[in-house]
PDB file of C-alpha atoms and ligand atoms in Angstrom:
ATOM      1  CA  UNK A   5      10.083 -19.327 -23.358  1.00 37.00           C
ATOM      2  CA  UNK A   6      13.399 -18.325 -24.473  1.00 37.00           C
ATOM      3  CA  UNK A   7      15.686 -16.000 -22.842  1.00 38.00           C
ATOM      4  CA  UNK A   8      15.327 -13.354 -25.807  1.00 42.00           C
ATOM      5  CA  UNK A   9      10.985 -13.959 -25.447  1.00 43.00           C
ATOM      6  CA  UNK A  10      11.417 -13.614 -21.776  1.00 43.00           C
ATOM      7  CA  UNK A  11      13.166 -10.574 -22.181  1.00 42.00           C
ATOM      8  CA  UNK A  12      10.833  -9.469 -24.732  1.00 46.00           C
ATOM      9  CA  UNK A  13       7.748 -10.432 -22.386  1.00 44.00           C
ATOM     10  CA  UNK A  14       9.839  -8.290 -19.049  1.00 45.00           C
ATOM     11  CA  UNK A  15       9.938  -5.229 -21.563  1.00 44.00           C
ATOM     12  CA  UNK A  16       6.303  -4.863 -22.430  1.00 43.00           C
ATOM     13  CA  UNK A  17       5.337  -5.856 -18.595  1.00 44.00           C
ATOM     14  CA  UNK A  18       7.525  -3.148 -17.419  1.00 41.00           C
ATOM     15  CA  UNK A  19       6.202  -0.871 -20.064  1.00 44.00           C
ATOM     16  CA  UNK A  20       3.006  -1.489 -18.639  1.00 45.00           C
ATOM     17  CA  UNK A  21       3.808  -1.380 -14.945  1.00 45.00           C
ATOM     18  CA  UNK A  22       5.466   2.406 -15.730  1.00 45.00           C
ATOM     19  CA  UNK A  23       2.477   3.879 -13.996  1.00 43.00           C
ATOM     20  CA  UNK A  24       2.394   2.613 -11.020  1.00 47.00           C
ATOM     21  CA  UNK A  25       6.346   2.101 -10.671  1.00 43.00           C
ATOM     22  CA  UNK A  26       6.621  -1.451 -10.167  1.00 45.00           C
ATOM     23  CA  UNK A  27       8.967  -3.375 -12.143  1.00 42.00           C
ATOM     24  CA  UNK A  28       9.550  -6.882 -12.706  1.00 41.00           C
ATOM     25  CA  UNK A  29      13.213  -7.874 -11.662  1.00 40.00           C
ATOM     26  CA  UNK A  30      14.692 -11.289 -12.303  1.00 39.00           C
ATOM     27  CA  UNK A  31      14.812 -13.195  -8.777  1.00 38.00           C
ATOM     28  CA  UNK A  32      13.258 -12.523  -5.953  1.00 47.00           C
ATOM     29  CA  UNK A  33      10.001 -14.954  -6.039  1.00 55.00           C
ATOM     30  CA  UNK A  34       7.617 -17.154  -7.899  1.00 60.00           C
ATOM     31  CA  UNK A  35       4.838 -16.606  -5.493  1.00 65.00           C
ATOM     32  CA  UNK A  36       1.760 -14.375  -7.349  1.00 62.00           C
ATOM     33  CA  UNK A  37       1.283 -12.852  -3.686  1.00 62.00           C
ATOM     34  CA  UNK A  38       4.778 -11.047  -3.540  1.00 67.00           C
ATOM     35  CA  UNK A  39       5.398  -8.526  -6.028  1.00 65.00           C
ATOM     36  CA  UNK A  40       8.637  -6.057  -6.526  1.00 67.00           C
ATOM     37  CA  UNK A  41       8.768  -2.550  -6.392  1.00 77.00           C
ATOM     38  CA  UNK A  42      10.952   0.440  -7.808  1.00 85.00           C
ATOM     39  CA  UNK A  43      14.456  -0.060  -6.454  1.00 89.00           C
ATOM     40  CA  UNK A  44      15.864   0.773  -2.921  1.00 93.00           C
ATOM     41  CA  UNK A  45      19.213   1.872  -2.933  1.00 92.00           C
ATOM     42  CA  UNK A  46      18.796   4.172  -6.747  1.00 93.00           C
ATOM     43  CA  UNK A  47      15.581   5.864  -5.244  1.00 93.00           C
ATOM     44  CA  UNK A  48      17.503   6.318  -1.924  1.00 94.00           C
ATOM     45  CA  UNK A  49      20.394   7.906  -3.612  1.00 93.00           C
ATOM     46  CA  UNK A  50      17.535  10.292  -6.004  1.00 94.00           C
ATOM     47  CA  UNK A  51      16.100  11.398  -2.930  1.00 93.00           C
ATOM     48  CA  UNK A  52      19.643  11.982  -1.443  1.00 93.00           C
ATOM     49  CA  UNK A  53      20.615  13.983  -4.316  1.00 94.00           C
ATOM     50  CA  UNK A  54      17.452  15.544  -4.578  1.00 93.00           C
ATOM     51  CA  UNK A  55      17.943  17.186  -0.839  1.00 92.00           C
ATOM     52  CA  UNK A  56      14.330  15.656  -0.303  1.00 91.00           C
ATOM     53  CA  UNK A  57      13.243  12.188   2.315  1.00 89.00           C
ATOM     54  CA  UNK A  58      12.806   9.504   0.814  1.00 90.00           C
ATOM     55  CA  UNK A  59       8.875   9.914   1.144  1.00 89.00           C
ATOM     56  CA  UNK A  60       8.776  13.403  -0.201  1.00 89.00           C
ATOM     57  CA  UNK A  61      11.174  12.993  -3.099  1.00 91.00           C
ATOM     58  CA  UNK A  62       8.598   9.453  -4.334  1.00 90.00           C
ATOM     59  CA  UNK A  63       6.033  12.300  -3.654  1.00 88.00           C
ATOM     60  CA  UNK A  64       7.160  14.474  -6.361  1.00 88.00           C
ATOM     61  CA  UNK A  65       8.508  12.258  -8.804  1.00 89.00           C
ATOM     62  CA  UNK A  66       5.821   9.595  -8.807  1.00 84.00           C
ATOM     63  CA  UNK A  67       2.827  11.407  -7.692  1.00 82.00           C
ATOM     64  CA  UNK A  68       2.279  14.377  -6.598  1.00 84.00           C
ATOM     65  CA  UNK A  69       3.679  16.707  -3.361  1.00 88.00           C
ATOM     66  CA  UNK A  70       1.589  16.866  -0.624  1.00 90.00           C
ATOM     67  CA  UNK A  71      -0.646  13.553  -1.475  1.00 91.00           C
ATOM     68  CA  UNK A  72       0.656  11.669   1.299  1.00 95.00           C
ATOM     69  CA  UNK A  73       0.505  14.020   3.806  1.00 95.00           C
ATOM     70  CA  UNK A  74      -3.305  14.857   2.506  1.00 96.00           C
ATOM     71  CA  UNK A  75      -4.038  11.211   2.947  1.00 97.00           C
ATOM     72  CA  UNK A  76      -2.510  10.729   6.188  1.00 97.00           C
ATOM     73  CA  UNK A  77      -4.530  13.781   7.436  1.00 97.00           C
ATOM     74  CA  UNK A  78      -7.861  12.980   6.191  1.00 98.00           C
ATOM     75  CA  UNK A  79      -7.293   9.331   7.961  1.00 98.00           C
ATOM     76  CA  UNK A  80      -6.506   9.999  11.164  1.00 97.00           C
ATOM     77  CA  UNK A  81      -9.025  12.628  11.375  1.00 97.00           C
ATOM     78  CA  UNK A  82     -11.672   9.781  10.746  1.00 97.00           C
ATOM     79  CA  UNK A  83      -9.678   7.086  12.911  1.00 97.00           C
ATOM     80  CA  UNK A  84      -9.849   9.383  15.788  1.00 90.00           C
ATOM     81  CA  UNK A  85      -7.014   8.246  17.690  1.00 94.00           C
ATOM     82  CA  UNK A  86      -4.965  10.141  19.789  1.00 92.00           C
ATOM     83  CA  UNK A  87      -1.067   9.898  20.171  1.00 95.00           C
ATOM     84  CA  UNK A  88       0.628   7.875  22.011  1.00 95.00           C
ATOM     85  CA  UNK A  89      -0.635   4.958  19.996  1.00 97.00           C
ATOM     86  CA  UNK A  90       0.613   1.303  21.357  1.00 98.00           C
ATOM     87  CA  UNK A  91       0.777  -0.414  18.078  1.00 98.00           C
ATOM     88  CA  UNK A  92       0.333   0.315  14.269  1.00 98.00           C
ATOM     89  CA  UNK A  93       1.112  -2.076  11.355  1.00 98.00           C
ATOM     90  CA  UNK A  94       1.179  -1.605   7.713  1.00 98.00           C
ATOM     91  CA  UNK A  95       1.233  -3.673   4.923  1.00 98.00           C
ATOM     92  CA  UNK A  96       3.769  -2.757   1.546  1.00 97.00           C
ATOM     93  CA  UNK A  97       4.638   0.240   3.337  1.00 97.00           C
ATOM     94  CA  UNK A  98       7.704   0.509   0.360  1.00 95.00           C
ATOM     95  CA  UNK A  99       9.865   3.398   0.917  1.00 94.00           C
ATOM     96  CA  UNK A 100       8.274   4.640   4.050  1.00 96.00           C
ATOM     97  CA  UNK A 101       6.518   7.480   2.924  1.00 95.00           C
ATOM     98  CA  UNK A 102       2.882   6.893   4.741  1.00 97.00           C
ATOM     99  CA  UNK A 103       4.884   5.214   7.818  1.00 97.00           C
ATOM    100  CA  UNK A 104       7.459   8.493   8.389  1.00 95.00           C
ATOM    101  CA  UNK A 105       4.232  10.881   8.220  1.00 96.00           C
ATOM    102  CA  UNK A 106       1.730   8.216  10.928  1.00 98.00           C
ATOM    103  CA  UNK A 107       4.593   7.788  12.976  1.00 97.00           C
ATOM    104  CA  UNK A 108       5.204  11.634  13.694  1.00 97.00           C
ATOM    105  CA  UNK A 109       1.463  11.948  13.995  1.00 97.00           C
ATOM    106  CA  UNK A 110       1.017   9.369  16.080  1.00 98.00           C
ATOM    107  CA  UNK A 111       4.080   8.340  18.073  1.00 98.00           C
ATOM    108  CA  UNK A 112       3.476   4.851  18.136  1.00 98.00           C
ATOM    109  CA  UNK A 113       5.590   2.331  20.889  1.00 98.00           C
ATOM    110  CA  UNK A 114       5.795  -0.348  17.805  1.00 98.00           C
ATOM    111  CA  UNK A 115       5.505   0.138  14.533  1.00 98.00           C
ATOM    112  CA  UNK A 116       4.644  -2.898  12.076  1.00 98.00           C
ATOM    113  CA  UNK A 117       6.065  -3.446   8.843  1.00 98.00           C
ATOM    114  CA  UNK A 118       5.028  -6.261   6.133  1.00 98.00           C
ATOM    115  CA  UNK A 119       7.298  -5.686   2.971  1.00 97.00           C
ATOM    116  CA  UNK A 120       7.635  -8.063   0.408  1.00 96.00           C
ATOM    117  CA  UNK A 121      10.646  -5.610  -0.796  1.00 95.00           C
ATOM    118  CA  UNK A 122      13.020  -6.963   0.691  1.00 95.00           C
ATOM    119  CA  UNK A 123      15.894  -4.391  -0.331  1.00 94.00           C
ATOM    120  CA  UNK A 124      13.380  -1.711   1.295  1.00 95.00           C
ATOM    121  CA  UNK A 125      13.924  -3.351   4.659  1.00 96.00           C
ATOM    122  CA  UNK A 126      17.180  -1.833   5.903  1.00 96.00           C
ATOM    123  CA  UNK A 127      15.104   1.273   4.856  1.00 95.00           C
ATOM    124  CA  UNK A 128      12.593   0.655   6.836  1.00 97.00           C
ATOM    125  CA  UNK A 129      14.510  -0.455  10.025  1.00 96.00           C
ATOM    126  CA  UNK A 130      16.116   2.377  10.252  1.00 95.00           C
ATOM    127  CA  UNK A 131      12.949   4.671  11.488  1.00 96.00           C
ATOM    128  CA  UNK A 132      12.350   4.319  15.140  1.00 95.00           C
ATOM    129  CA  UNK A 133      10.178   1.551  16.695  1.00 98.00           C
ATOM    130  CA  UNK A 134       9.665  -0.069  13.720  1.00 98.00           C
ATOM    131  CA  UNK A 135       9.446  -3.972  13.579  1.00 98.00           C
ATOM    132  CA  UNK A 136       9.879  -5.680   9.933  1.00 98.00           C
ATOM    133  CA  UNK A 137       7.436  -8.547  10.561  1.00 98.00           C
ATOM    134  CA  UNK A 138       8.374 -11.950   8.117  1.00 97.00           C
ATOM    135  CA  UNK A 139       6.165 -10.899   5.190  1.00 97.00           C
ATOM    136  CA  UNK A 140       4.362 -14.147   3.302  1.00 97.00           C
ATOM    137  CA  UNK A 141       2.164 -11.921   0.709  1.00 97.00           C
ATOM    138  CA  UNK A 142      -1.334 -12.500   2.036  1.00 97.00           C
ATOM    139  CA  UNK A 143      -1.274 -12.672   6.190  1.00 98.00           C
ATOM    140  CA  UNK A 144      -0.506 -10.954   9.282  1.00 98.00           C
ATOM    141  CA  UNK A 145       0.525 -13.981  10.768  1.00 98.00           C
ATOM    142  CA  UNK A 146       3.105 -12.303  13.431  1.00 98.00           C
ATOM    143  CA  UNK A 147       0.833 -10.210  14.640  1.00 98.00           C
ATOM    144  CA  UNK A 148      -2.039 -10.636  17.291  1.00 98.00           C
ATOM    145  CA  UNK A 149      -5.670 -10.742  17.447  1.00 98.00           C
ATOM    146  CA  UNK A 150      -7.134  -7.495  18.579  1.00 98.00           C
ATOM    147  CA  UNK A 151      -3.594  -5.709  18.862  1.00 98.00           C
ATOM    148  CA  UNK A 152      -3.500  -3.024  16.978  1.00 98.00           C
ATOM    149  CA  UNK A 153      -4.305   0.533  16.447  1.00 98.00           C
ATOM    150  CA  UNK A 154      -4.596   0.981  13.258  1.00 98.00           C
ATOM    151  CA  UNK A 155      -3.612  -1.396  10.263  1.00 98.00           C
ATOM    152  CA  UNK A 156      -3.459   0.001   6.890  1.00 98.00           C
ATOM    153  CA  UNK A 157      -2.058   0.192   3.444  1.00 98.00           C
ATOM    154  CA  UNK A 158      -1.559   2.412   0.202  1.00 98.00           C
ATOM    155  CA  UNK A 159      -1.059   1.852  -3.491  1.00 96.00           C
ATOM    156  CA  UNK A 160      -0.970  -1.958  -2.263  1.00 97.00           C
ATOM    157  CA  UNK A 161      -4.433  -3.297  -2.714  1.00 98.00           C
ATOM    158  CA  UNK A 162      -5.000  -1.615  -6.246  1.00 97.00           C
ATOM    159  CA  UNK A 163      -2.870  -3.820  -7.860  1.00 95.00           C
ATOM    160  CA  UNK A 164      -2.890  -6.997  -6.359  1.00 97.00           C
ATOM    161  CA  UNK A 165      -4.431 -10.155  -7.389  1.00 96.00           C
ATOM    162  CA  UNK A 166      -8.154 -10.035  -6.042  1.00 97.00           C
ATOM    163  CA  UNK A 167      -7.597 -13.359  -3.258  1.00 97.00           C
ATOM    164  CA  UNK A 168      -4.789 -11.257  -1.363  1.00 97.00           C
ATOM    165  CA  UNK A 169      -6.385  -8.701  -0.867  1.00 98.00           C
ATOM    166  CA  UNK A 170      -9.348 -10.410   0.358  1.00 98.00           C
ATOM    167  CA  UNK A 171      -6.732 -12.449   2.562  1.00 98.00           C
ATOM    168  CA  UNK A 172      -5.344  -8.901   3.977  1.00 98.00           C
ATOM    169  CA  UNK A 173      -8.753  -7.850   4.445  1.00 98.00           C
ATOM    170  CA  UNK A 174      -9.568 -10.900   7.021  1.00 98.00           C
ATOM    171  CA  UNK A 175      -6.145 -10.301   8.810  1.00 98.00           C
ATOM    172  CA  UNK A 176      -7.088  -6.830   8.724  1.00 99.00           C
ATOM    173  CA  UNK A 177     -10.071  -7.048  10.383  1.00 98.00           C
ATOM    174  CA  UNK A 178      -8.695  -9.705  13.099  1.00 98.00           C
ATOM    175  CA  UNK A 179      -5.660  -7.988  14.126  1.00 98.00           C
ATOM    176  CA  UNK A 180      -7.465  -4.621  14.486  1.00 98.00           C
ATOM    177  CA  UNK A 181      -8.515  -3.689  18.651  1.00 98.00           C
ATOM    178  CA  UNK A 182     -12.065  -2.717  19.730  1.00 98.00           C
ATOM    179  CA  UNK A 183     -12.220   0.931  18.865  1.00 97.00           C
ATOM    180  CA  UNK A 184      -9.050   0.925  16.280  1.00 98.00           C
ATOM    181  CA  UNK A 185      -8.998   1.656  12.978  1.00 98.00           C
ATOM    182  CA  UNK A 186      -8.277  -0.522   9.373  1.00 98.00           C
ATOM    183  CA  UNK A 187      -7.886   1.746   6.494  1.00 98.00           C
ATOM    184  CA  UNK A 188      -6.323   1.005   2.595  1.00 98.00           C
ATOM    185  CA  UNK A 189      -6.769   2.447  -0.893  1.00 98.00           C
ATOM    186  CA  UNK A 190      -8.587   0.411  -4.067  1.00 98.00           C
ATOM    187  CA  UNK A 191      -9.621   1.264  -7.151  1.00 98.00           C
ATOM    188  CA  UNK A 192     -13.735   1.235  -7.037  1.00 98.00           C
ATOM    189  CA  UNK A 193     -15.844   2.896  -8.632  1.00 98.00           C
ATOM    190  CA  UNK A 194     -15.718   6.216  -8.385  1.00 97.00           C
ATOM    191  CA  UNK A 195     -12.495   5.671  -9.386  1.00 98.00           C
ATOM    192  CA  UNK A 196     -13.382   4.340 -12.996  1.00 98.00           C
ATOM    193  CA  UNK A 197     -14.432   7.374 -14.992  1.00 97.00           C
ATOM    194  CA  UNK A 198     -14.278   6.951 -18.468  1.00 98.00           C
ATOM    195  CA  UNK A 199     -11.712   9.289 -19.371  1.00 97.00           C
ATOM    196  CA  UNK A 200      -9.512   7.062 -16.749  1.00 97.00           C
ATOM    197  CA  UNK A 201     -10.702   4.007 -18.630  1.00 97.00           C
ATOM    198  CA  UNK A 202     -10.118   5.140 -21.630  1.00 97.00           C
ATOM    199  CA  UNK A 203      -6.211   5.824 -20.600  1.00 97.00           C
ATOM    200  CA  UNK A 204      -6.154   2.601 -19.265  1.00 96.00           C
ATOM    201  CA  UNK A 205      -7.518   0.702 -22.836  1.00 97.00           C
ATOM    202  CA  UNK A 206      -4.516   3.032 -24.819  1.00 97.00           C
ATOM    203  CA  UNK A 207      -1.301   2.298 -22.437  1.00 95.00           C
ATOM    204  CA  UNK A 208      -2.693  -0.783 -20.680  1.00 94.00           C
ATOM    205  CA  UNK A 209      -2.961  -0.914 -17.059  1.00 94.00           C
ATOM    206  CA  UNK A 210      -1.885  -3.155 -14.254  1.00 93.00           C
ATOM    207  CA  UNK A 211      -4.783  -1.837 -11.657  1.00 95.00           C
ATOM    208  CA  UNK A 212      -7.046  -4.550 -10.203  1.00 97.00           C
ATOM    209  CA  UNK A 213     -10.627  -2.655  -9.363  1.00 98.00           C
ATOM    210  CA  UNK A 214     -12.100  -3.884  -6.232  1.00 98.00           C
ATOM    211  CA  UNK A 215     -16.122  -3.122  -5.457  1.00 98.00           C
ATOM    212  CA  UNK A 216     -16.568  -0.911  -3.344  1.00 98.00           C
ATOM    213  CA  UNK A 217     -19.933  -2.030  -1.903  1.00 98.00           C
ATOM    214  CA  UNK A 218     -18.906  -5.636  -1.395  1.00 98.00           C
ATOM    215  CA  UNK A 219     -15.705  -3.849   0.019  1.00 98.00           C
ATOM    216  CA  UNK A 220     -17.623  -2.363   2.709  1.00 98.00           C
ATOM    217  CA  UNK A 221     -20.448  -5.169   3.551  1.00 98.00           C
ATOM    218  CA  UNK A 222     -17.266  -7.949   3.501  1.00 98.00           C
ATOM    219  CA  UNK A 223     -15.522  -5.984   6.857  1.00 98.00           C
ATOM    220  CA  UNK A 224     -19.128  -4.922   7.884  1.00 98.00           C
ATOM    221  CA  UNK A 225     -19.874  -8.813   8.432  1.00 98.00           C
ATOM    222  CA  UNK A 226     -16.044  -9.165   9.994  1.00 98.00           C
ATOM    223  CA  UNK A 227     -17.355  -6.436  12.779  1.00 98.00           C
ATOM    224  CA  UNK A 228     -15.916  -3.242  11.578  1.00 98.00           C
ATOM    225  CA  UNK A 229     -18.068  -0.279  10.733  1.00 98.00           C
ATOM    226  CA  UNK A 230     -17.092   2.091   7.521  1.00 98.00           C
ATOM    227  CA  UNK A 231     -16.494   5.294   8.508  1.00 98.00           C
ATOM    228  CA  UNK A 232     -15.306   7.296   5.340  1.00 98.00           C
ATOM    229  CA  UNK A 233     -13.228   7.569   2.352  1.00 98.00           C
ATOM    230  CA  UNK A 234     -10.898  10.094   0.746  1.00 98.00           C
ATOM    231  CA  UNK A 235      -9.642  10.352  -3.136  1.00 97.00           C
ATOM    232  CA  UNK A 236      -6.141  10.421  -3.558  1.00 96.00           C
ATOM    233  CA  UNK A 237      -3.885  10.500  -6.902  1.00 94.00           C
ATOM    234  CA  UNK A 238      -2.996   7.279  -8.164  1.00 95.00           C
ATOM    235  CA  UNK A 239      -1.999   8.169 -11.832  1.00 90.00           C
ATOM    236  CA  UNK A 240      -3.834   9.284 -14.366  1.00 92.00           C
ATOM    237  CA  UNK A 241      -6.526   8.746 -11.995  1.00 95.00           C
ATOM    238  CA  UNK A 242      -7.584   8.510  -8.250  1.00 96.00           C
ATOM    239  CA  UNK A 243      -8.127   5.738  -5.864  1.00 98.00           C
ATOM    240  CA  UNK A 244     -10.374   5.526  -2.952  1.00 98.00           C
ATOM    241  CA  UNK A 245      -8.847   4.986   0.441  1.00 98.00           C
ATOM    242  CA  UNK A 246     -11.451   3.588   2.604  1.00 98.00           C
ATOM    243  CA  UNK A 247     -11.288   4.170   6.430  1.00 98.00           C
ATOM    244  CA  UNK A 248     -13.130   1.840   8.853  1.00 98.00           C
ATOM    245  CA  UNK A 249     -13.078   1.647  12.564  1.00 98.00           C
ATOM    246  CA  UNK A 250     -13.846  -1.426  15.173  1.00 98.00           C
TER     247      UNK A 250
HETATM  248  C1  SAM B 313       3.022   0.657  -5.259  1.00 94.12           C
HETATM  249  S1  SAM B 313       3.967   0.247  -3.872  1.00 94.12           S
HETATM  250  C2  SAM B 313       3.363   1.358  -2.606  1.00 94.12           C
HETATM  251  C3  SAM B 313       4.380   1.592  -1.527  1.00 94.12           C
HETATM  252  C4  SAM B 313       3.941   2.577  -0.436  1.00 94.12           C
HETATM  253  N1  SAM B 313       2.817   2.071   0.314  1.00 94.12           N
HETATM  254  C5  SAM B 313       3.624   3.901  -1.056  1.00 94.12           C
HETATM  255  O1  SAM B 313       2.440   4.218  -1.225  1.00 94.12           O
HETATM  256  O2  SAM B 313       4.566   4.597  -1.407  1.00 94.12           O
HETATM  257  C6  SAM B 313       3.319  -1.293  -3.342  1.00 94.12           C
HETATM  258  C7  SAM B 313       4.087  -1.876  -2.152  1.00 94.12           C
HETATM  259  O3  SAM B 313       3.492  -3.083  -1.734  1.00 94.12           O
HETATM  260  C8  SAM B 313       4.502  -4.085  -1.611  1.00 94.12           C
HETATM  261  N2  SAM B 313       3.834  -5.361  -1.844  1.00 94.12           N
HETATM  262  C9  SAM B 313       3.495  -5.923  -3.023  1.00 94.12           C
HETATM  263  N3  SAM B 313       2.863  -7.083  -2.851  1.00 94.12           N
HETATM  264  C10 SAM B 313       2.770  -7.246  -1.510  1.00 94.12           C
HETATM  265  C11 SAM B 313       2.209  -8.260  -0.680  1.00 94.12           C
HETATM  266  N4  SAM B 313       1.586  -9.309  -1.205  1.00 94.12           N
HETATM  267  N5  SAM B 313       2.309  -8.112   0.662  1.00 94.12           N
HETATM  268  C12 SAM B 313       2.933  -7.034   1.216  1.00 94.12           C
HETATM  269  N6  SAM B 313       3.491  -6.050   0.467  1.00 94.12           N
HETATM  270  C13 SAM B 313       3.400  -6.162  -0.862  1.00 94.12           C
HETATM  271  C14 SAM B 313       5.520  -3.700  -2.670  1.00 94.12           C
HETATM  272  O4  SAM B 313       6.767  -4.286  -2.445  1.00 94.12           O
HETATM  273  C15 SAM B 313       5.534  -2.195  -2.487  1.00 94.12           C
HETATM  274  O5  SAM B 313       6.338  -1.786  -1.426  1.00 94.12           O
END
């Protein structure tokens, strides 16, 4: 391609990415598995301006306020676990806005970070206990078998490429401890009415819809038991975040 048809190609990508505030930036990798997301330090200087965190300022200007704090709610309520937590780990955690919000709920000794963002990372070292764990797109491979608390991740899995998320879901599944808790968002579906489909057929749409029923019988046969789910905005619609416990 040329430079002007790669530009070209970037615009109407972007255009479609809008939604779900991903962009495609020049540099950072070839690899499918690791994708880019909005901008550290602009979003950190927003918020700053704003008088907001971080999590609460992506809260209102990407979604909507009080989603993450209604998500974090509903899934610790069904993970049942009680602070002080040894060990949680979470993949794409981006600016922090699910982590800040777990960690105060749960007071966790380490706190595990996979982030493909790497300009997010100073970010995300900065909140206390965290670990940024060498992030290859598709494993947990720095963490161990059985170690873990709870292992999750939002607005990740409902736009990646169908094999990495299946990947995450085996590491998910092995690094989670007898009686812990694995819990993401996808798009299934309940999440595929048609006035959300028809949205998606006019602007175009970057979501990847996983089923939910081979979603469930996949970590069923891995030894985890599905517990729940709660619906939580993921413009113009809703995904499903799906909470499952060992
Ligand atoms: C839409 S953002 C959601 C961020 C955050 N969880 C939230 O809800 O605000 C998706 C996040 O996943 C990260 N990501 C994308 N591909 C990834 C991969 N293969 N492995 C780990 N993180 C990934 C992105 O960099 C970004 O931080």
């Amino acid at each position: 391609m040329t430079m002007n048809a790669t530009t070209r190609a970037k615009d109407v990508l972007n255009t479609a990415l809008r939604p779900l505030n991903v962009q495609v930036v020049r540099g950072r990798s070839d690899d499918p598995a690791v994708r880019t997301f909005i901008p550290a330090r602009s979003t950190i200087a927003a918020a700053r301006r704003s008088g907001l965190s971080v999590g609460d300022y992506i809260d209102r200007t990407f979604a909507k306020p009080g989603t993450t704090q209604a998500a974090v709610e509903a899934m610790l309520r069904m993970a049942d676990l009680h602070p002080p937590v040894e060990r949680v780990c979470e993949i794409g955690p981006g600016s922090g806005r699910y982590l800040e919000k777990v960690a105060a709920a749960l007071h966790p000794d380490v706190y595990e970070v996979y982030e493909t963002a790497v300009d997010w990372l100073p970010h995300l070292g900065s909140f206390p206990n965290v670990v940024v764990q060498h992030a290859d797109g598709r494993t947990l491979g720095e963490t161990g078998s059985g170690s873990v608390d709870l292992v999750h991740a939002h607005k990740v899995f409902v736009y990646l490429e169908f094999w990495t998320t299946a990947s995450y879901l085996n590491e998910m599944a092995r690094v989670v401890r007898p009686g812990g808790t694995a819990a993401f968002d996808i798009v299934s579906e309940p999440c595929m009415d048609d006035a959300t489909v028809s949205t998606w057929i006019q602007h175009g749409s970057i979501y990847r819809p996983v089923p939910r029923a081979w979603t469930i019988g996949y970590l069923e046969r891995r030894g985890l038991t599905y517990v729940g789910s709660h619906s939580t905005f993921l413009g113009p619609g809703m995904s499903e975040l799906l909470v499952f416990r060992r």
